Short mmCIF file of C-alpha atoms in Angstrom, two decimals:
data_model
loop_
_atom_site.label_atom_id
_atom_site.label_comp_id
_atom_site.label_asym_id
_atom_site.label_seq_id
_atom_site.Cartn_x
_atom_site.Cartn_y
_atom_site.Cartn_z
CA MET A 1 147.35 55.08 -132.80
CA ASN A 2 147.11 54.52 -136.56
CA ASN A 3 146.96 58.16 -137.59
CA PRO A 4 150.47 58.79 -139.30
CA HIS A 5 150.30 62.55 -138.64
CA ILE A 6 149.97 61.91 -134.86
CA LYS A 7 152.78 59.46 -134.94
CA ILE A 8 155.07 62.08 -136.62
CA VAL A 9 154.08 64.71 -134.04
CA LEU A 10 154.71 62.31 -130.97
CA THR A 11 157.96 61.20 -132.40
CA GLY A 12 159.11 64.75 -132.81
CA LEU A 13 158.10 65.73 -129.24
CA MET A 14 159.93 62.70 -127.82
CA THR A 15 163.05 63.52 -129.68
CA PHE A 16 162.95 67.17 -128.54
CA ALA A 17 162.38 65.98 -124.91
CA LEU A 18 165.31 63.56 -124.89
CA ALA A 19 167.54 66.21 -126.55
CA GLN A 20 166.71 68.68 -123.78
CA LEU A 21 167.26 66.02 -121.22
CA VAL A 22 170.86 65.27 -122.28
CA CYS A 23 171.48 69.04 -123.24
CA LEU A 24 171.87 68.26 -126.99
CA PRO A 25 170.50 70.38 -129.83
CA VAL A 26 167.27 69.31 -131.55
CA GLY A 27 167.97 66.85 -134.30
CA ALA A 28 171.35 65.68 -132.83
CA GLN A 29 171.92 61.94 -132.17
CA VAL A 30 172.31 60.78 -128.49
CA SER A 31 175.77 59.14 -128.11
CA LYS A 32 176.03 55.47 -127.16
CA GLU A 33 177.94 56.57 -123.95
CA VAL A 34 175.12 58.79 -122.92
CA LEU A 35 172.53 56.11 -123.43
CA GLU A 36 174.56 53.65 -121.42
CA SER A 37 174.90 56.06 -118.65
CA ILE A 38 171.23 56.50 -118.19
CA SER A 39 170.26 52.91 -118.87
CA THR A 40 170.25 49.71 -116.80
CA PRO A 41 171.76 46.48 -118.12
CA ASN A 42 169.71 43.26 -118.06
CA GLN A 43 172.15 41.90 -115.30
CA VAL A 44 173.91 44.00 -112.66
CA GLU A 45 176.35 42.47 -110.21
CA THR A 46 176.08 43.98 -106.74
CA SER A 47 177.00 43.40 -103.04
CA ILE A 48 173.56 41.83 -102.63
CA GLY A 49 173.87 39.56 -105.66
CA THR A 50 172.96 39.63 -109.26
CA LEU A 51 169.99 41.97 -110.04
CA GLU A 52 168.16 41.09 -113.24
CA PHE A 53 165.92 43.27 -115.52
CA LEU A 54 163.96 43.07 -118.80
CA ASP A 55 165.22 46.24 -120.60
CA GLY A 56 165.14 48.26 -117.38
CA ALA A 57 162.14 46.71 -115.77
CA PRO A 58 163.14 44.61 -112.68
CA TYR A 59 161.96 41.11 -112.43
CA PRO A 60 159.84 40.32 -109.34
CA GLU A 61 162.71 38.40 -107.72
CA THR A 62 165.05 41.36 -108.07
CA ALA A 63 162.39 43.70 -106.66
CA ALA A 64 161.97 41.50 -103.67
CA LYS A 65 165.65 41.34 -103.12
CA VAL A 66 165.98 45.11 -103.33
CA TYR A 67 163.09 45.71 -100.90
CA ASP A 68 164.80 43.39 -98.45
CA TYR A 69 167.96 45.48 -98.66
CA LEU A 70 166.11 48.66 -98.51
CA ASP A 71 164.16 47.65 -95.40
CA THR A 72 167.55 46.45 -93.86
CA MET A 73 169.13 49.81 -94.50
CA ARG A 74 166.15 51.62 -93.03
CA GLY A 75 166.23 49.37 -89.98
CA VAL A 76 169.86 50.19 -89.51
CA ASP A 77 169.21 53.95 -89.92
CA ALA A 78 166.30 53.76 -87.51
CA PHE A 79 168.59 52.44 -84.85
CA LEU A 80 171.18 54.97 -85.23
CA LYS A 81 168.66 57.79 -85.37
CA GLY A 82 166.31 56.38 -82.79
CA MET A 83 169.02 55.80 -80.12
CA PRO A 84 168.42 59.10 -78.30
CA GLY A 85 164.68 58.31 -77.71
CA ALA A 86 165.34 54.64 -76.67
CA SER A 87 168.07 55.89 -74.28
CA VAL A 88 165.83 58.37 -72.44
CA GLN A 89 163.09 55.64 -72.28
CA GLY A 90 165.67 53.20 -70.75
CA LEU A 91 166.69 55.75 -68.13
CA MET A 92 163.04 56.37 -67.14
CA LYS A 93 162.18 52.69 -67.15
CA GLY A 94 165.04 51.93 -64.89
CA ALA A 95 164.05 54.54 -62.36
CA ARG A 96 160.37 53.36 -62.38
CA SER A 97 161.58 49.90 -61.81
CA GLN A 98 162.88 51.02 -58.39
CA GLY A 99 159.67 52.78 -57.52
CA ALA A 100 160.22 56.33 -58.91
CA VAL A 101 156.99 56.44 -60.89
CA GLU A 102 155.28 59.56 -59.72
CA CYS A 103 156.98 62.98 -60.26
CA HIS A 104 157.52 63.35 -56.38
CA GLN A 105 159.22 59.95 -56.24
CA VAL A 106 162.89 60.68 -57.01
CA LEU A 107 165.91 58.37 -57.53
CA ILE A 108 168.99 59.59 -55.58
CA PHE A 109 172.38 58.00 -55.35
CA ASP A 110 172.94 59.12 -51.81
CA LYS A 111 175.92 56.73 -51.32
CA LEU A 112 177.21 57.48 -54.88
CA MET A 113 176.78 55.44 -57.96
CA ASP A 114 178.61 52.14 -58.03
CA SER A 115 179.00 49.37 -60.44
CA LYS A 116 175.86 47.39 -59.55
CA SER A 117 173.44 49.70 -61.48
CA LEU A 118 173.74 49.77 -65.30
CA TYR A 119 174.11 53.48 -66.31
CA LEU A 120 176.07 54.77 -69.41
CA THR A 121 179.45 55.96 -68.16
CA GLY A 122 178.17 57.21 -64.75
CA ASN A 123 180.80 58.44 -62.25
CA THR A 124 181.56 57.61 -58.67
CA SER A 125 182.42 61.17 -57.67
CA THR A 126 179.13 63.19 -57.57
CA MET A 127 175.75 62.52 -56.13
CA TYR A 128 173.21 61.83 -58.92
CA VAL A 129 169.55 63.00 -58.45
CA LEU A 130 167.34 61.92 -61.34
CA PRO A 131 163.69 63.07 -61.40
CA ASN A 132 161.26 61.92 -64.15
CA LEU A 133 158.40 64.03 -65.37
CA ASP A 134 155.27 62.88 -67.19
CA LEU A 135 153.48 65.99 -68.36
CA GLU A 136 150.76 64.02 -70.08
CA ARG A 137 149.75 62.55 -66.82
CA ASP A 138 150.31 65.50 -64.50
CA GLY A 139 150.04 68.50 -66.74
CA PRO A 140 152.22 71.63 -65.76
CA THR A 141 154.71 70.50 -63.29
CA VAL A 142 156.77 72.44 -60.71
CA VAL A 143 160.45 71.55 -59.92
CA GLU A 144 161.93 73.48 -57.01
CA ALA A 145 165.63 73.02 -57.43
CA PRO A 146 167.88 73.31 -54.43
CA PRO A 147 170.86 75.63 -54.51
CA GLY A 148 174.17 74.44 -55.61
CA MET A 149 172.88 71.84 -58.11
CA LEU A 150 174.20 71.15 -61.60
CA GLY A 151 171.93 69.78 -64.31
CA ALA A 152 169.48 70.11 -67.00
CA PHE A 153 166.00 69.26 -68.46
CA ASN A 154 166.12 66.83 -71.54
CA ASP A 155 163.10 65.82 -73.42
CA ALA A 156 162.02 62.29 -74.52
CA TRP A 157 164.37 62.49 -77.56
CA PHE A 158 167.32 63.70 -75.53
CA HIS A 159 166.94 67.25 -76.83
CA TYR A 160 168.37 69.85 -74.41
CA VAL A 161 165.58 72.13 -73.01
CA GLN A 162 166.99 74.11 -70.11
CA ASP A 163 169.89 74.23 -67.61
CA VAL A 164 169.67 74.16 -63.88
CA GLY A 165 172.23 75.56 -61.56
CA PRO A 166 175.06 78.12 -62.51
CA ALA A 167 174.36 77.83 -66.23
CA GLY A 168 170.67 78.10 -65.75
CA PRO A 169 168.41 80.98 -64.85
CA ASP A 170 168.65 80.26 -61.12
CA LYS A 171 172.48 80.88 -61.41
CA GLY A 172 173.17 78.24 -58.78
CA GLN A 173 170.88 79.78 -56.17
CA GLY A 174 168.08 77.34 -56.66
CA GLY A 175 164.56 78.28 -57.80
CA LYS A 176 161.18 77.22 -59.07
CA TYR A 177 160.91 75.83 -62.62
CA LEU A 178 157.49 75.40 -64.27
CA VAL A 179 157.63 72.67 -66.96
CA LEU A 180 154.73 73.01 -69.44
CA PRO A 181 153.36 70.23 -71.66
CA PRO A 182 153.76 70.47 -75.43
CA GLY A 183 151.30 72.92 -76.99
CA TYR A 184 150.29 74.31 -73.59
CA GLU A 185 148.08 77.46 -74.11
CA GLY A 186 146.78 78.04 -70.58
CA GLU A 187 147.71 80.80 -68.15
CA VAL A 188 151.32 80.87 -67.04
CA PRO A 189 151.61 82.13 -63.54
CA SER A 190 154.47 84.51 -62.52
CA GLY A 191 157.36 83.58 -60.24
CA TYR A 192 158.69 80.60 -62.15
CA PHE A 193 161.50 79.87 -64.70
CA VAL A 194 159.41 78.45 -67.54
CA VAL A 195 160.50 75.36 -69.37
CA ARG A 196 158.85 74.36 -72.62
CA PRO A 197 159.79 70.82 -73.83
CA LYS A 198 158.39 69.32 -77.07
CA THR A 199 157.55 66.02 -75.29
CA TYR A 200 155.54 64.72 -72.40
CA ASP A 201 158.27 62.63 -70.88
CA VAL A 202 161.14 64.89 -69.47
CA TRP A 203 164.25 63.48 -67.85
CA VAL A 204 165.83 65.75 -65.25
CA PHE A 205 169.49 65.32 -64.65
CA LEU A 206 170.79 66.76 -61.37
CA ARG A 207 174.30 66.38 -59.72
CA ALA A 208 175.07 67.52 -56.23
CA SER A 209 178.63 68.27 -55.13
CA ILE A 210 179.98 66.15 -52.23
CA ASP A 211 182.75 68.64 -51.29
CA LYS A 212 181.16 68.93 -47.86
CA GLY A 213 180.47 65.19 -47.60
CA LEU A 214 177.62 62.92 -48.54
CA LYS A 215 175.43 63.70 -45.69
CA ALA A 216 175.43 67.49 -46.37
CA ALA A 217 174.78 66.83 -50.06
CA LYS A 218 171.86 64.54 -49.35
CA LYS A 219 170.47 66.99 -46.74
CA ASN A 220 170.47 69.84 -49.26
CA VAL A 221 168.61 67.68 -51.75
CA THR A 222 166.02 66.18 -49.37
CA LYS A 223 165.38 69.44 -47.67
CA ASN A 224 164.99 71.66 -50.80
CA LEU A 225 164.08 69.62 -53.80
CA ARG A 226 160.34 69.61 -54.34
CA ILE A 227 158.39 68.39 -57.43
CA TYR A 228 154.60 68.45 -57.84
CA PRO A 229 151.90 69.17 -60.49
CA LEU A 230 151.02 72.84 -60.58
CA ALA A 231 147.41 71.85 -59.96
CA LYS A 232 148.52 70.61 -56.47
CA LYS A 233 150.79 73.53 -55.52
CA ASP A 234 148.48 74.23 -52.43
CA LYS A 235 148.87 70.79 -51.13
CA PRO A 236 151.78 69.06 -52.89
CA PRO A 237 152.45 65.32 -52.27
CA ARG A 238 155.18 64.56 -49.78
CA MET A 239 158.46 63.87 -51.50
CA LYS A 240 159.87 60.29 -51.54
CA PHE A 241 163.59 59.86 -52.20
CA ILE A 242 164.53 56.41 -53.40
CA SER A 243 168.21 55.31 -52.96
CA GLY A 244 169.71 53.82 -56.12
CA SER A 245 173.12 53.14 -54.53
CA GLY A 246 174.11 49.49 -54.33
CA LYS A 247 171.03 48.34 -56.39
CA ALA A 248 171.26 46.23 -59.54
CA PHE A 249 168.90 47.57 -62.27
CA ASN A 250 169.16 48.43 -65.91
CA THR A 251 168.69 51.81 -67.66
CA ILE A 252 170.31 51.06 -71.04
CA HIS A 253 168.39 50.52 -74.27
CA ALA A 254 168.28 47.16 -75.98
CA ASN A 255 170.78 46.15 -78.93
CA ASP A 256 168.48 43.41 -80.23
CA TYR A 257 165.06 43.40 -82.06
CA THR A 258 163.26 44.69 -78.93
CA PHE A 259 164.94 48.03 -79.54
CA TYR A 260 162.31 48.64 -82.14
CA GLU A 261 159.51 47.81 -79.87
CA HIS A 262 160.83 50.19 -77.19
CA LEU A 263 161.34 52.94 -79.82
CA ASP A 264 157.74 52.53 -80.96
CA ASP A 265 156.56 53.05 -77.31
CA VAL A 266 158.17 56.55 -77.50
CA ILE A 267 156.63 57.31 -80.85
CA GLN A 268 153.06 56.27 -79.64
CA LYS A 269 153.24 58.38 -76.51
CA GLU A 270 154.87 61.65 -77.81
CA PRO A 271 153.36 64.25 -80.08
CA LEU A 272 154.24 64.46 -83.76
CA GLY A 273 156.29 67.60 -83.20
CA MET A 274 158.93 65.54 -81.36
CA LEU A 275 160.42 64.53 -84.67
CA ASP A 276 160.89 66.21 -88.10
CA PRO A 277 158.81 64.78 -91.02
CA GLU A 278 161.89 63.03 -92.58
CA THR A 279 162.64 61.07 -89.49
CA ARG A 280 158.98 60.30 -88.83
CA GLY A 281 158.84 58.98 -92.41
CA LEU A 282 161.91 56.77 -91.83
CA PHE A 283 160.29 55.08 -88.76
CA ALA A 284 157.03 54.71 -90.70
CA SER A 285 158.68 52.98 -93.54
CA ILE A 286 159.56 50.11 -91.22
CA GLY A 287 156.12 50.01 -89.48
CA MET A 288 156.40 52.51 -86.69
CA GLU A 289 153.86 55.24 -87.05
CA LYS A 290 152.01 57.10 -84.37
CA GLY A 291 148.49 55.88 -83.80
CA LYS A 292 149.06 52.56 -85.59
CA PRO A 293 150.19 49.16 -84.01
CA PHE A 294 153.72 48.10 -84.68
CA ARG A 295 153.22 44.46 -85.93
CA PRO A 296 155.93 43.40 -88.34
CA ASP A 297 155.34 40.12 -90.15
CA ALA A 298 157.84 37.22 -90.00
CA ARG A 299 159.79 38.61 -92.93
CA MET A 300 160.11 42.10 -91.53
CA LYS A 301 161.00 40.83 -88.01
CA LYS A 302 163.88 38.78 -89.55
CA ILE A 303 165.04 41.83 -91.53
CA LEU A 304 164.95 44.00 -88.42
CA THR A 305 166.76 41.48 -86.32
CA ASN A 306 169.52 41.51 -88.95
CA ALA A 307 169.47 45.30 -89.25
CA VAL A 308 169.93 45.88 -85.40
CA ALA A 309 172.97 43.65 -85.40
CA ILE A 310 174.51 45.63 -88.25
CA ALA A 311 173.50 48.88 -86.61
CA ASN A 312 174.87 47.96 -83.28
CA ALA A 313 178.20 46.99 -85.02
CA ALA A 314 178.18 50.45 -86.67
CA ALA A 315 177.56 52.23 -83.44
CA ARG A 316 180.42 50.48 -81.79
CA SER A 317 182.70 51.06 -84.72
CA ILE A 318 181.99 54.78 -84.60
CA VAL A 319 182.72 54.89 -80.83
CA TRP A 320 185.92 52.72 -80.78
CA TYR A 321 187.29 53.85 -84.17
CA PRO A 322 185.95 57.28 -85.10
CA ARG A 323 186.90 58.39 -88.57
CA VAL A 324 189.06 61.34 -87.49
CA ASP A 325 190.04 62.01 -91.12
CA GLY A 326 186.35 62.33 -92.04
CA THR A 327 183.11 62.82 -90.13
CA MET A 328 184.73 62.83 -86.68
CA LYS A 329 187.34 65.55 -87.03
CA GLY A 330 187.34 67.30 -83.69
CA ILE A 331 186.78 64.21 -81.51
CA GLU A 332 190.55 63.61 -80.71
CA LEU A 333 191.64 65.31 -77.40
CA TYR A 334 195.14 65.58 -78.85
CA PRO A 335 194.82 65.62 -82.59
CA ASP A 336 198.48 66.67 -83.11
CA THR A 337 199.61 63.21 -82.04
CA HIS A 338 196.55 61.11 -82.89
CA SER A 339 196.52 60.01 -79.34
CA ALA A 340 193.93 57.44 -78.20
CA TRP A 341 192.24 60.00 -75.93
CA LEU A 342 188.90 61.18 -77.19
CA MET A 343 186.41 63.95 -76.26
CA GLY A 344 182.83 63.17 -75.57
CA TRP A 345 181.50 65.72 -78.01
CA VAL A 346 182.82 66.32 -81.52
CA ASP A 347 184.06 69.87 -81.55
CA LYS A 348 182.32 70.18 -78.12
CA ASN A 349 179.13 70.66 -80.01
CA VAL A 350 176.17 69.27 -78.11
CA PHE A 351 173.76 69.88 -80.98
CA PHE A 352 175.88 67.75 -83.52
CA SER A 353 175.25 70.58 -85.97
CA GLY A 354 178.77 70.82 -87.53
CA LYS A 355 181.06 73.73 -87.59
CA ASP A 356 178.66 75.72 -89.62
CA GLY A 357 175.93 75.16 -86.98
CA LYS A 358 173.49 73.95 -89.68
CA THR A 359 174.74 70.53 -90.93
CA MET A 360 173.75 67.49 -88.86
CA ASN A 361 176.76 65.22 -88.06
CA SER A 362 174.86 61.90 -87.60
CA ASP A 363 178.17 60.03 -86.64
CA ALA A 364 178.81 62.60 -83.85
CA ARG A 365 175.30 62.03 -82.54
CA VAL A 366 175.93 58.22 -82.45
CA MET A 367 179.28 58.78 -80.84
CA PHE A 368 177.67 60.60 -77.95
CA HIS A 369 174.44 58.73 -77.31
CA TYR A 370 175.74 55.18 -77.57
CA PRO A 371 178.03 55.52 -74.59
CA TYR A 372 176.90 58.65 -72.76
CA THR A 373 173.86 60.55 -71.44
CA ALA A 374 172.66 64.09 -70.40
CA VAL A 375 172.76 66.80 -72.94
CA THR A 376 173.57 70.35 -71.98
CA PRO A 377 175.93 72.97 -73.52
CA ALA A 378 177.35 73.47 -69.98
CA MET A 379 178.99 70.08 -70.10
CA ALA A 380 180.89 71.03 -73.23
CA VAL A 381 182.13 74.42 -72.04
CA THR A 382 185.46 74.16 -70.25
CA ARG A 383 186.20 76.88 -67.73
CA ALA A 384 189.21 77.15 -65.56
CA GLY A 385 188.60 75.85 -62.13
CA VAL A 386 184.84 75.26 -62.73
CA GLY A 387 182.85 72.00 -63.40
CA SER A 388 184.65 69.11 -64.96
CA ASP A 389 186.12 67.94 -68.17
CA TYR A 390 187.33 64.53 -69.40
CA GLY A 391 188.99 62.41 -71.94
CA ILE A 392 188.08 58.80 -72.86
CA ALA A 393 190.41 56.05 -73.96
CA TYR A 394 188.72 53.09 -75.70
CA VAL A 395 191.91 51.51 -77.07
CA ASP A 396 195.67 51.19 -76.14
CA SER A 397 198.57 53.13 -77.59
CA LYS A 398 198.54 50.71 -80.60
CA LYS A 399 194.78 51.36 -81.17
CA GLN A 400 193.94 47.86 -80.06
CA PRO A 401 190.91 47.05 -77.87
CA LEU A 402 191.70 46.80 -74.21
CA ASP A 403 191.79 43.14 -73.17
CA GLY A 404 190.79 42.17 -69.57
CA SER A 405 193.10 39.22 -69.56
CA LYS A 406 196.31 41.43 -70.01
CA THR A 407 198.03 44.03 -67.91
CA TYR A 408 198.36 47.68 -68.98
CA LYS A 409 200.02 50.79 -67.58
CA LEU A 410 199.07 54.50 -67.77
CA HIS A 411 201.51 57.23 -66.78
CA ILE A 412 199.88 60.41 -65.08
CA PRO A 413 202.44 63.16 -65.17
CA ALA A 414 203.05 65.30 -62.09
CA ASN A 415 200.68 68.01 -61.08
CA PRO A 416 197.43 66.85 -62.75
CA PRO A 417 195.70 70.07 -63.50
CA ALA A 418 192.59 69.78 -61.46
CA LYS A 419 191.56 72.38 -58.83
CA ASP A 420 189.29 69.89 -57.03
CA PHE A 421 190.42 66.40 -57.89
CA TRP A 422 191.10 63.95 -60.72
CA ALA A 423 189.56 60.51 -61.14
CA LEU A 424 190.00 57.57 -63.58
CA THR A 425 186.92 55.33 -63.92
CA MET A 426 186.73 52.02 -65.68
CA TYR A 427 183.83 50.81 -67.89
CA ASP A 428 182.55 47.61 -69.39
CA ASN A 429 182.73 47.54 -73.23
CA GLN A 430 179.29 45.66 -73.31
CA THR A 431 177.18 47.85 -71.08
CA ARG A 432 179.19 51.00 -71.29
CA SER A 433 178.60 51.16 -67.47
CA MET A 434 181.07 50.67 -64.71
CA LEU A 435 182.91 47.43 -64.95
CA GLN A 436 181.52 44.98 -62.16
CA THR A 437 184.44 43.60 -60.17
CA SER A 438 185.31 43.15 -56.56
CA GLN A 439 186.09 46.85 -56.72
CA LYS A 440 182.64 48.28 -55.81
CA LEU A 441 183.69 51.78 -57.08
CA PRO A 442 186.00 51.04 -60.00
CA THR A 443 187.73 54.43 -59.77
CA VAL A 444 191.39 55.43 -58.82
CA GLY A 445 192.63 59.04 -58.49
CA SER A 446 193.79 61.87 -56.26
CA GLN A 447 190.93 61.05 -53.71
CA THR A 448 192.12 57.40 -53.45
CA LYS A 449 193.63 56.77 -49.92
CA GLY A 450 197.11 55.27 -50.17
CA ILE A 451 197.73 56.03 -53.92
CA LYS A 452 201.42 55.92 -54.52
CA GLN A 453 203.34 58.78 -56.22
CA ASN A 454 206.61 58.53 -57.98
CA ALA A 455 209.58 60.54 -56.84
CA ASP A 456 208.83 63.23 -59.34
CA GLY A 457 205.19 63.53 -58.22
CA SER A 458 203.70 61.55 -61.19
CA TYR A 459 201.60 58.45 -60.96
CA ASP A 460 201.58 55.10 -62.62
CA ILE A 461 198.20 53.41 -62.86
CA TYR A 462 197.92 49.75 -63.67
CA PHE A 463 195.10 47.79 -65.14
CA GLY A 464 194.96 43.97 -65.09
CA PRO A 465 193.48 40.88 -63.35
CA LYS A 466 196.08 41.24 -60.61
CA PRO A 467 197.87 44.31 -59.20
CA PRO A 468 201.70 44.73 -59.33
CA LYS A 469 203.14 44.28 -55.96
CA GLY A 470 203.17 47.55 -54.06
CA PHE A 471 200.77 49.32 -56.35
CA GLU A 472 197.54 47.80 -55.13
CA LYS A 473 196.03 51.36 -54.56
CA ASN A 474 197.20 52.35 -58.16
CA TRP A 475 195.34 49.56 -59.72
CA LEU A 476 191.95 48.85 -61.44
CA LYS A 477 190.89 45.32 -61.63
CA THR A 478 189.94 43.73 -65.08
CA ILE A 479 188.38 40.54 -65.92
CA PRO A 480 189.72 37.89 -68.32
CA GLY A 481 187.30 37.63 -71.26
CA LYS A 482 185.98 41.15 -70.80
CA GLY A 483 186.86 44.33 -72.47
CA TRP A 484 186.98 47.75 -70.96
CA PHE A 485 187.78 51.41 -71.46
CA VAL A 486 188.37 54.29 -69.05
CA ALA A 487 187.35 57.96 -68.46
CA LEU A 488 189.87 60.44 -67.01
CA ARG A 489 187.96 63.32 -65.35
CA MET A 490 189.32 66.61 -64.23
CA TYR A 491 187.08 68.28 -61.65
CA GLY A 492 187.88 71.97 -61.72
CA PRO A 493 190.16 71.72 -64.78
CA LEU A 494 193.00 74.17 -64.83
CA GLU A 495 194.75 75.95 -67.79
CA PRO A 496 197.36 73.21 -68.47
CA TRP A 497 194.57 70.79 -69.13
CA ILE A 498 192.52 73.32 -71.24
CA GLU A 499 195.49 74.56 -73.21
CA LYS A 500 196.79 70.90 -73.44
CA THR A 501 200.26 71.68 -72.20
CA TRP A 502 199.71 68.89 -69.66
CA ARG A 503 198.46 65.55 -71.00
CA PRO A 504 198.24 61.94 -69.76
CA GLY A 505 200.31 59.15 -71.31
CA GLU A 506 198.83 56.36 -73.47
CA ILE A 507 197.60 53.09 -72.15
CA GLU A 508 200.58 50.80 -72.64
CA LEU A 509 200.40 47.00 -72.91
CA MET A 510 202.96 45.53 -70.55
CA GLU A 511 204.80 42.69 -72.21
#
């Protein structure tokens, strides 16, 4: 470039472009402050150390350090965003480990769920029935739902698809649901409630009332629940009901490096349409891409091991100490007093889409999926005398974690507003499942035989390694060295609960 005329022209063009960039008139000098604001010093001190540049160009060592940090951040984000998929996979793997592999093989907790099996915040008060569907294997699949069931279809990413029961098209009378594979374009026969998930794996969550006893509930299920591929409707396979009660097995996703391997299994099986392009790109950036093997090298495996540790800590922080002055407004059950009692859904929004219905609240999504399962709008709608509602307490009245070596007291005021019954169930901090103690069913409530009431009709419930004398039936056992939390459920919640004119006390440490 030795032609002086070309140099003059190029210099003029660059001056004009820079002037436009900083909104200055042509010919004006760019200020030192502006130049500094758009430039990078040769040394920058950050939380990941000193970053070094040659007039804006990073040295190789700086680039390597930044990529390590970027991959760590992406690994953390992948855990927090991938939790729903890993959770559904955990539920299905757990059922298959007990023999519920084919669609007609169904896990049923015919003697209720107890603390032996690991399920996120399961309860001891309703009969769970948990079919698994594989539409890739079986094609269109029929689910004949019994009358009186409550539940929903969730896809492999824990997206809500359809309700079953009073909130569903069968209106609680039972009926035939036809679940179609993603992209299905074949003939759809009449006579079915059609369900169209975006994934091949579908988790079906059903609850049976035990108001008339366990035997009646089980009979209704085993007599009326039928699941079979549509192609076999003329000769469906015989149903097999597998009892999960009293059995030790796991359904919870990993919190270590293997989380990413399990997440990759979901990505490989399901169609691209399960995820939006941004989320698919996030997973691809750390090596998880449909149609390609997930084989991180030693560097990347070390980074992801670190990332999952940070992400797990982030998830637990969001659950135990939600930022009620920020992203988690709407999670407090009693916001006027900043009580320790929390709701399961922020603003009772099961789609985590914010108050405007359009803005994703990723913290709210973590808050739900880390300790809970089953997504349906019906679980977030509180109607007087119908269904159930609940509050969760992860900390005591002073916002400290609940310590299994200490003794605590909770006051339940008189006339708990539940048409059917109320129940308080204890969970393990680590597994978010029922705490495993000598109490097989770690629940106390209005159905507890021998529970003691105070003179005014209220109750005092105790938590600790040993019960206070005379209050053995009002006590839930804890284990020194283990943390715990509780869920207070109202079955058939009444107006005082809904309107919050009745409220439980705080969990108080007994000095």
